[in-house]
Coordinates of N, CA and C in Angstrom, one line a residue:
M1476 N 0.8 -1.2 0.0 CA 0.0 0.0 0.0 C 0.9 1.2 0.0
E1477 N 0.6 2.2 -0.9 CA 1.4 3.4 -0.9 C 1.1 4.3 0.3
P1478 N 2.1 4.9 0.7 CA 1.9 5.8 1.9 C 1.3 7.1 1.5
L1479 N 0.8 7.8 2.5 CA 0.3 9.1 2.4 C 1.5 10.0 3.0
I1480 N 1.9 10.9 2.1 CA 3.0 11.8 2.5 C 2.4 13.2 2.8
I1481 N 2.5 13.6 4.0 CA 2.0 14.9 4.4 C 3.1 15.9 4.6
V1482 N 3.1 16.9 3.8 CA 4.2 17.9 3.8 C 3.8 19.1 4.6
D1483 N 4.6 19.4 5.6 CA 4.4 20.7 6.4 C 5.0 21.8 5.6
G1484 N 4.2 22.4 4.8 CA 4.6 23.4 3.8 C 5.4 24.5 4.4
A1485 N 5.0 25.1 5.5 CA 5.7 26.2 6.1 C 7.1 25.8 6.6
N1486 N 7.2 24.6 7.1 CA 8.4 24.1 7.6 C 9.4 23.8 6.4
V1487 N 9.0 23.2 5.3 CA 9.8 23.0 4.2 C 10.3 24.3 3.5
V1488 N 9.3 25.1 3.3 CA 9.6 26.4 2.6 C 10.6 27.2 3.5
G1489 N 10.4 27.2 4.8 CA 11.3 27.9 5.7 C 12.7 27.3 5.9
S1490 N 12.9 26.1 5.3 CA 14.2 25.5 5.4 C 15.2 26.0 4.4
V1491 N 14.7 26.8 3.4 CA 15.5 27.4 2.4 C 15.5 28.9 2.5
P1492 N 16.6 29.5 3.0 CA 16.6 31.0 3.2 C 16.7 31.8 1.9
D1493 N 15.6 31.8 1.2 CA 15.7 32.4 -0.1 C 14.8 33.7 -0.3
G1494 N 14.3 34.2 0.9 CA 13.4 35.3 0.8 C 11.9 34.9 0.8
W1495 N 11.7 33.7 1.1 CA 10.3 33.2 1.1 C 9.3 34.0 1.9
W1496 N 9.8 34.7 2.9 CA 9.0 35.5 3.8 C 8.4 36.7 3.1
R1497 N 8.9 37.1 1.9 CA 8.4 38.2 1.2 C 7.2 37.8 0.3
D1498 N 7.1 36.5 0.1 CA 6.0 35.9 -0.8 C 5.7 34.5 -0.3
R1499 N 5.0 34.4 0.8 CA 4.7 33.0 1.3 C 3.9 32.2 0.4
A1500 N 2.9 32.8 -0.2 CA 2.0 32.0 -1.2 C 2.8 31.6 -2.4
G1501 N 3.7 32.4 -2.9 CA 4.5 32.1 -4.1 C 5.5 30.9 -3.7
A1502 N 6.0 31.0 -2.5 CA 7.0 29.9 -2.1 C 6.2 28.6 -1.9
A1503 N 5.0 28.6 -1.4 CA 4.2 27.4 -1.3 C 3.8 26.9 -2.6
A1504 N 3.5 27.7 -3.6 CA 3.2 27.3 -4.9 C 4.4 26.7 -5.6
R1505 N 5.6 27.2 -5.4 CA 6.8 26.6 -6.0 C 7.0 25.2 -5.4
L1506 N 6.8 25.1 -4.1 CA 6.9 23.8 -3.4 C 5.9 22.8 -4.0
R1507 N 4.7 23.2 -4.1 CA 3.6 22.4 -4.7 C 4.0 21.9 -6.1
D1508 N 4.5 22.8 -6.9 CA 4.8 22.5 -8.3 C 6.0 21.5 -8.3
A1509 N 7.0 21.6 -7.4 CA 8.1 20.7 -7.3 C 7.6 19.3 -6.9
L1510 N 6.7 19.3 -5.9 CA 6.1 18.0 -5.5 C 5.4 17.3 -6.7
A1511 N 4.7 18.0 -7.5 CA 4.1 17.5 -8.7 C 5.1 16.9 -9.7
Q1512 N 6.3 17.5 -9.7 CA 7.3 17.0 -10.7 C 8.2 15.9 -10.1
R1513 N 7.9 15.5 -8.9 CA 8.8 14.5 -8.3 C 8.9 13.2 -9.1
D1514 N 10.1 12.6 -8.9 CA 10.3 11.3 -9.4 C 9.6 10.3 -8.5
R1515 N 8.5 9.7 -9.0 CA 7.7 8.8 -8.1 C 8.4 7.6 -7.7
S1516 N 9.5 7.2 -8.3 CA 10.3 6.1 -7.8 C 11.1 6.5 -6.6
A1517 N 11.5 7.7 -6.5 CA 12.3 8.2 -5.4 C 11.4 8.6 -4.2
L1518 N 10.1 9.0 -4.6 CA 9.2 9.5 -3.6 C 7.8 8.9 -3.9
P1519 N 7.6 7.6 -3.7 CA 6.3 7.0 -4.0 C 5.3 7.4 -2.9
G1520 N 4.0 7.4 -3.4 CA 2.9 7.6 -2.5 C 2.1 8.8 -2.9
D1521 N 1.1 9.1 -2.1 CA 0.2 10.2 -2.4 C 0.7 11.3 -1.5
V1522 N 0.8 12.5 -2.1 CA 1.4 13.7 -1.4 C 0.2 14.6 -1.1
T1523 N 0.2 15.2 0.1 CA -0.7 16.3 0.5 C 0.1 17.3 1.1
L1524 N 0.0 18.6 0.6 CA 0.7 19.7 1.1 C -0.2 20.5 2.0
V1525 N 0.2 20.7 3.2 CA -0.5 21.5 4.2 C 0.1 22.9 4.3
V1526 N -0.8 23.9 4.0 CA -0.4 25.3 4.1 C -1.2 26.0 5.2
E1527 N -0.6 27.2 5.6 CA -1.3 28.0 6.6 C -1.0 29.4 6.4
G1528 N -1.6 30.3 7.2 CA -1.3 31.7 7.1 C -1.5 32.3 5.7
A1529 N -0.5 33.1 5.3 CA -0.6 33.8 4.0 C -0.6 32.9 2.8
A1530 N -0.2 31.6 3.0 CA -0.2 30.6 1.9 C -1.6 29.9 1.7
R1531 N -2.6 30.3 2.5 CA -3.8 29.6 2.5 C -4.5 29.6 1.1
G1532 N -4.2 30.6 0.3 CA -4.9 30.7 -1.0 C -4.3 29.8 -2.1
V1533 N -3.3 29.1 -1.8 CA -2.6 28.2 -2.8 C -3.6 27.0 -3.0
R1534 N -3.8 26.8 -4.2 CA -4.7 25.7 -4.6 C -4.0 24.4 -5.0
G1535 N -4.6 23.3 -4.9 CA -4.0 22.1 -5.3 C -4.0 22.0 -6.8
I1536 N -3.1 21.1 -7.3 CA -3.0 20.8 -8.7 C -3.0 19.3 -8.9
D1537 N -3.1 18.8 -10.1 CA -3.1 17.4 -10.3 C -2.0 16.7 -9.7
G1538 N -2.3 15.8 -8.8 CA -1.2 15.0 -8.1 C -0.8 15.5 -6.8
V1539 N -1.2 16.8 -6.5 CA -0.8 17.4 -5.2 C -1.9 18.2 -4.6
P1540 N -2.8 17.6 -3.9 CA -3.8 18.3 -3.2 C -3.2 19.2 -2.1
V1541 N -3.8 20.4 -1.9 CA -3.3 21.3 -0.9 C -4.4 21.5 0.1
E1542 N -4.1 21.3 1.3 CA -5.0 21.5 2.4 C -4.6 22.8 3.2
A1543 N -5.6 23.8 3.2 CA -5.3 25.0 4.0 C -5.8 24.8 5.4
A1544 N -4.9 24.9 6.3 CA -5.2 24.7 7.7 C -6.0 25.9 8.2
P1545 N -7.2 25.6 8.8 CA -8.0 26.7 9.3 C -7.4 27.5 10.4
Q1546 N -6.6 26.9 11.2 CA -5.9 27.5 12.3 C -4.4 27.1 12.2
S1547 N -4.0 26.3 13.2 CA -2.6 25.8 13.3 C -2.3 24.7 12.2
G1548 N -1.3 24.9 11.4 CA -0.9 23.9 10.5 C -0.5 22.6 11.2
D1549 N 0.2 22.7 12.3 CA 0.6 21.5 13.1 C -0.7 20.7 13.5
D1550 N -1.7 21.4 14.0 CA -2.9 20.7 14.5 C -3.6 20.0 13.3
H1551 N -3.6 20.7 12.2 CA -4.2 20.1 11.0 C -3.4 18.8 10.5
I1552 N -2.1 18.9 10.5 CA -1.3 17.7 10.2 C -1.6 16.6 11.1
V1553 N -1.7 16.8 12.4 CA -2.0 15.8 13.4 C -3.3 15.2 13.1
R1554 N -4.3 16.0 12.7 CA -5.7 15.4 12.4 C -5.6 14.5 11.2
L1555 N -4.8 15.0 10.2 CA -4.6 14.1 9.0 C -4.0 12.8 9.3
V1556 N -3.0 12.8 10.1 CA -2.3 11.6 10.5 C -3.3 10.7 11.3
R1557 N -4.0 11.3 12.2 CA -5.0 10.5 13.0 C -6.0 9.9 12.1
D1558 N -6.5 10.6 11.1 CA -7.5 10.1 10.2 C -7.0 9.0 9.2
N1559 N -5.7 8.9 9.0 CA -5.2 8.0 8.0 C -4.3 6.9 8.4
V1560 N -3.7 7.0 9.6 CA -2.7 6.1 10.0 C -3.2 4.7 10.2
S1561 N -4.4 4.5 10.5 CA -5.0 3.1 10.7 C -5.2 2.4 9.3
N1562 N -5.3 3.2 8.2 CA -5.6 2.7 6.9 C -4.4 2.5 6.0
R1563 N -3.3 3.2 6.3 CA -2.1 3.2 5.4 C -0.9 3.8 6.1
P1564 N 0.3 3.5 5.6 CA 1.4 4.2 6.2 C 1.3 5.7 6.0
V1565 N 1.8 6.5 7.0 CA 1.8 7.9 6.9 C 3.2 8.4 7.2
I1566 N 3.6 9.3 6.3 CA 4.9 9.9 6.5 C 4.7 11.4 6.5
V1567 N 5.3 12.1 7.5 CA 5.2 13.5 7.7 C 6.5 14.1 7.4
V1568 N 6.6 15.1 6.5 CA 7.8 15.9 6.2 C 7.8 17.1 7.1
T1569 N 8.7 17.2 8.1 CA 8.8 18.3 8.9 C 10.1 18.2 9.7
S1570 N 10.6 19.3 10.2 CA 11.7 19.3 11.1 C 11.3 19.8 12.5
D1571 N 10.0 20.2 12.6 CA 9.5 20.7 13.9 C 9.5 19.6 14.9
R1572 N 10.3 19.8 16.0 CA 10.4 18.7 17.0 C 9.1 18.3 17.7
L1573 N 8.3 19.3 18.1 CA 7.1 19.0 18.7 C 6.1 18.3 17.8
L1574 N 6.0 18.7 16.6 CA 5.1 18.1 15.6 C 5.7 16.6 15.3
R1575 N 7.0 16.5 15.2 CA 7.5 15.1 15.0 C 7.1 14.2 16.1
H1576 N 7.2 14.7 17.4 CA 6.8 13.9 18.5 C 5.3 13.6 18.5
R1577 N 4.5 14.5 18.2 CA 3.0 14.3 18.2 C 2.6 13.3 17.1
V1578 N 3.2 13.3 15.9 CA 2.8 12.4 14.9 C 3.4 11.0 15.0
T1579 N 4.6 10.9 15.5 CA 5.2 9.6 15.7 C 4.5 8.9 16.8
E1580 N 4.0 9.6 17.8 CA 3.2 8.9 18.8 C 1.9 8.3 18.2
L1581 N 1.4 8.8 17.1 CA 0.2 8.3 16.5 C 0.6 7.2 15.5
G1582 N 1.9 7.0 15.2 CA 2.3 5.9 14.3 C 2.9 6.4 13.0
A1583 N 3.0 7.7 12.8 CA 3.6 8.2 11.5 C 5.1 8.1 11.5
S1584 N 5.7 8.1 10.3 CA 7.1 8.1 10.2 C 7.5 9.6 9.8
I1585 N 8.8 9.9 9.9 CA 9.2 11.3 9.6 C 10.3 11.3 8.5
V1586 N 10.2 12.3 7.7 CA 11.2 12.6 6.7 C 11.5 14.1 6.9
S1587 N 12.8 14.4 6.8 CA 13.2 15.8 7.0 C 13.0 16.6 5.7
P1588 N 12.9 17.9 5.9 CA 12.8 18.8 4.7 C 14.0 18.6 3.7
G1589 N 15.2 18.4 4.3 CA 16.4 18.1 3.4 C 16.3 16.9 2.6
Q1590 N 15.7 15.8 3.2 CA 15.5 14.6 2.5 C 14.5 14.7 1.4
L1591 N 13.5 15.5 1.7 CA 12.4 15.8 0.7 C 13.0 16.6 -0.5
R1592 N 13.8 17.6 -0.1 CA 14.3 18.5 -1.2 C 15.3 17.7 -2.1
A1593 N 16.0 16.7 -1.5 CA 16.9 15.9 -2.3 C 16.1 15.0 -3.3
A1594 N 14.8 14.8 -3.1 CA 14.0 13.9 -4.0 C 13.1 14.7 -4.9
I1595 N 13.1 16.0 -4.8 CA 12.3 16.8 -5.7 C 13.1 18.0 -6.2
P1596 N 12.6 18.6 -7.3 CA 13.4 19.8 -7.9 C 13.0 21.1 -7.2
Y1597 N 13.3 21.1 -5.9 CA 13.0 22.3 -5.1 C 14.2 22.8 -4.3
G1598 N 14.6 24.0 -4.5 CA 15.7 24.6 -3.8 C 15.3 26.0 -3.4
G1599 N 14.0 26.3 -3.5 CA 13.6 27.7 -3.2 C 13.5 28.5 -4.5
R1600 N 13.6 29.8 -4.4 CA 13.5 30.7 -5.5 C 14.6 30.4 -6.6
R1601 N 14.2 30.4 -7.8 CA 15.2 30.3 -8.9 C 16.0 31.5 -9.0
D1602 N 15.5 32.7 -8.7 CA 16.2 33.9 -8.8 C 16.9 34.4 -7.6
S1603 N 17.0 33.6 -6.6 CA 17.6 34.0 -5.3 C 19.1 34.1 -5.5
T1604 N 19.7 35.1 -4.7 CA 21.2 35.2 -4.8 C 21.8 34.9 -3.5

């Protein structure tokens, strides 16, 4: 069974110091697009990108649904894990220590933002200096 890969969008975007804070929605859209272009042999499974705050307006695209957290992105990710972990493997992409603890207690596995970035064509803004 293919895993559900839940991506903590704010955490992954924030792992690349490329000026993302000036355009949070644009940064989340670039991450979404990179996830859609991923090599499925390197990153198999269904991917869901969770966004919050200024990135809430980012829409999903074919192959990458986007869930806008109504409040805390971390709480939304925990709900997604809780709703899915009994039916399939769940992997959460984050480096947030508290979130990692919360989701592993529920049975999810963890992948770091760096590991994710190595598997997708995402390094932040193309025009960053």
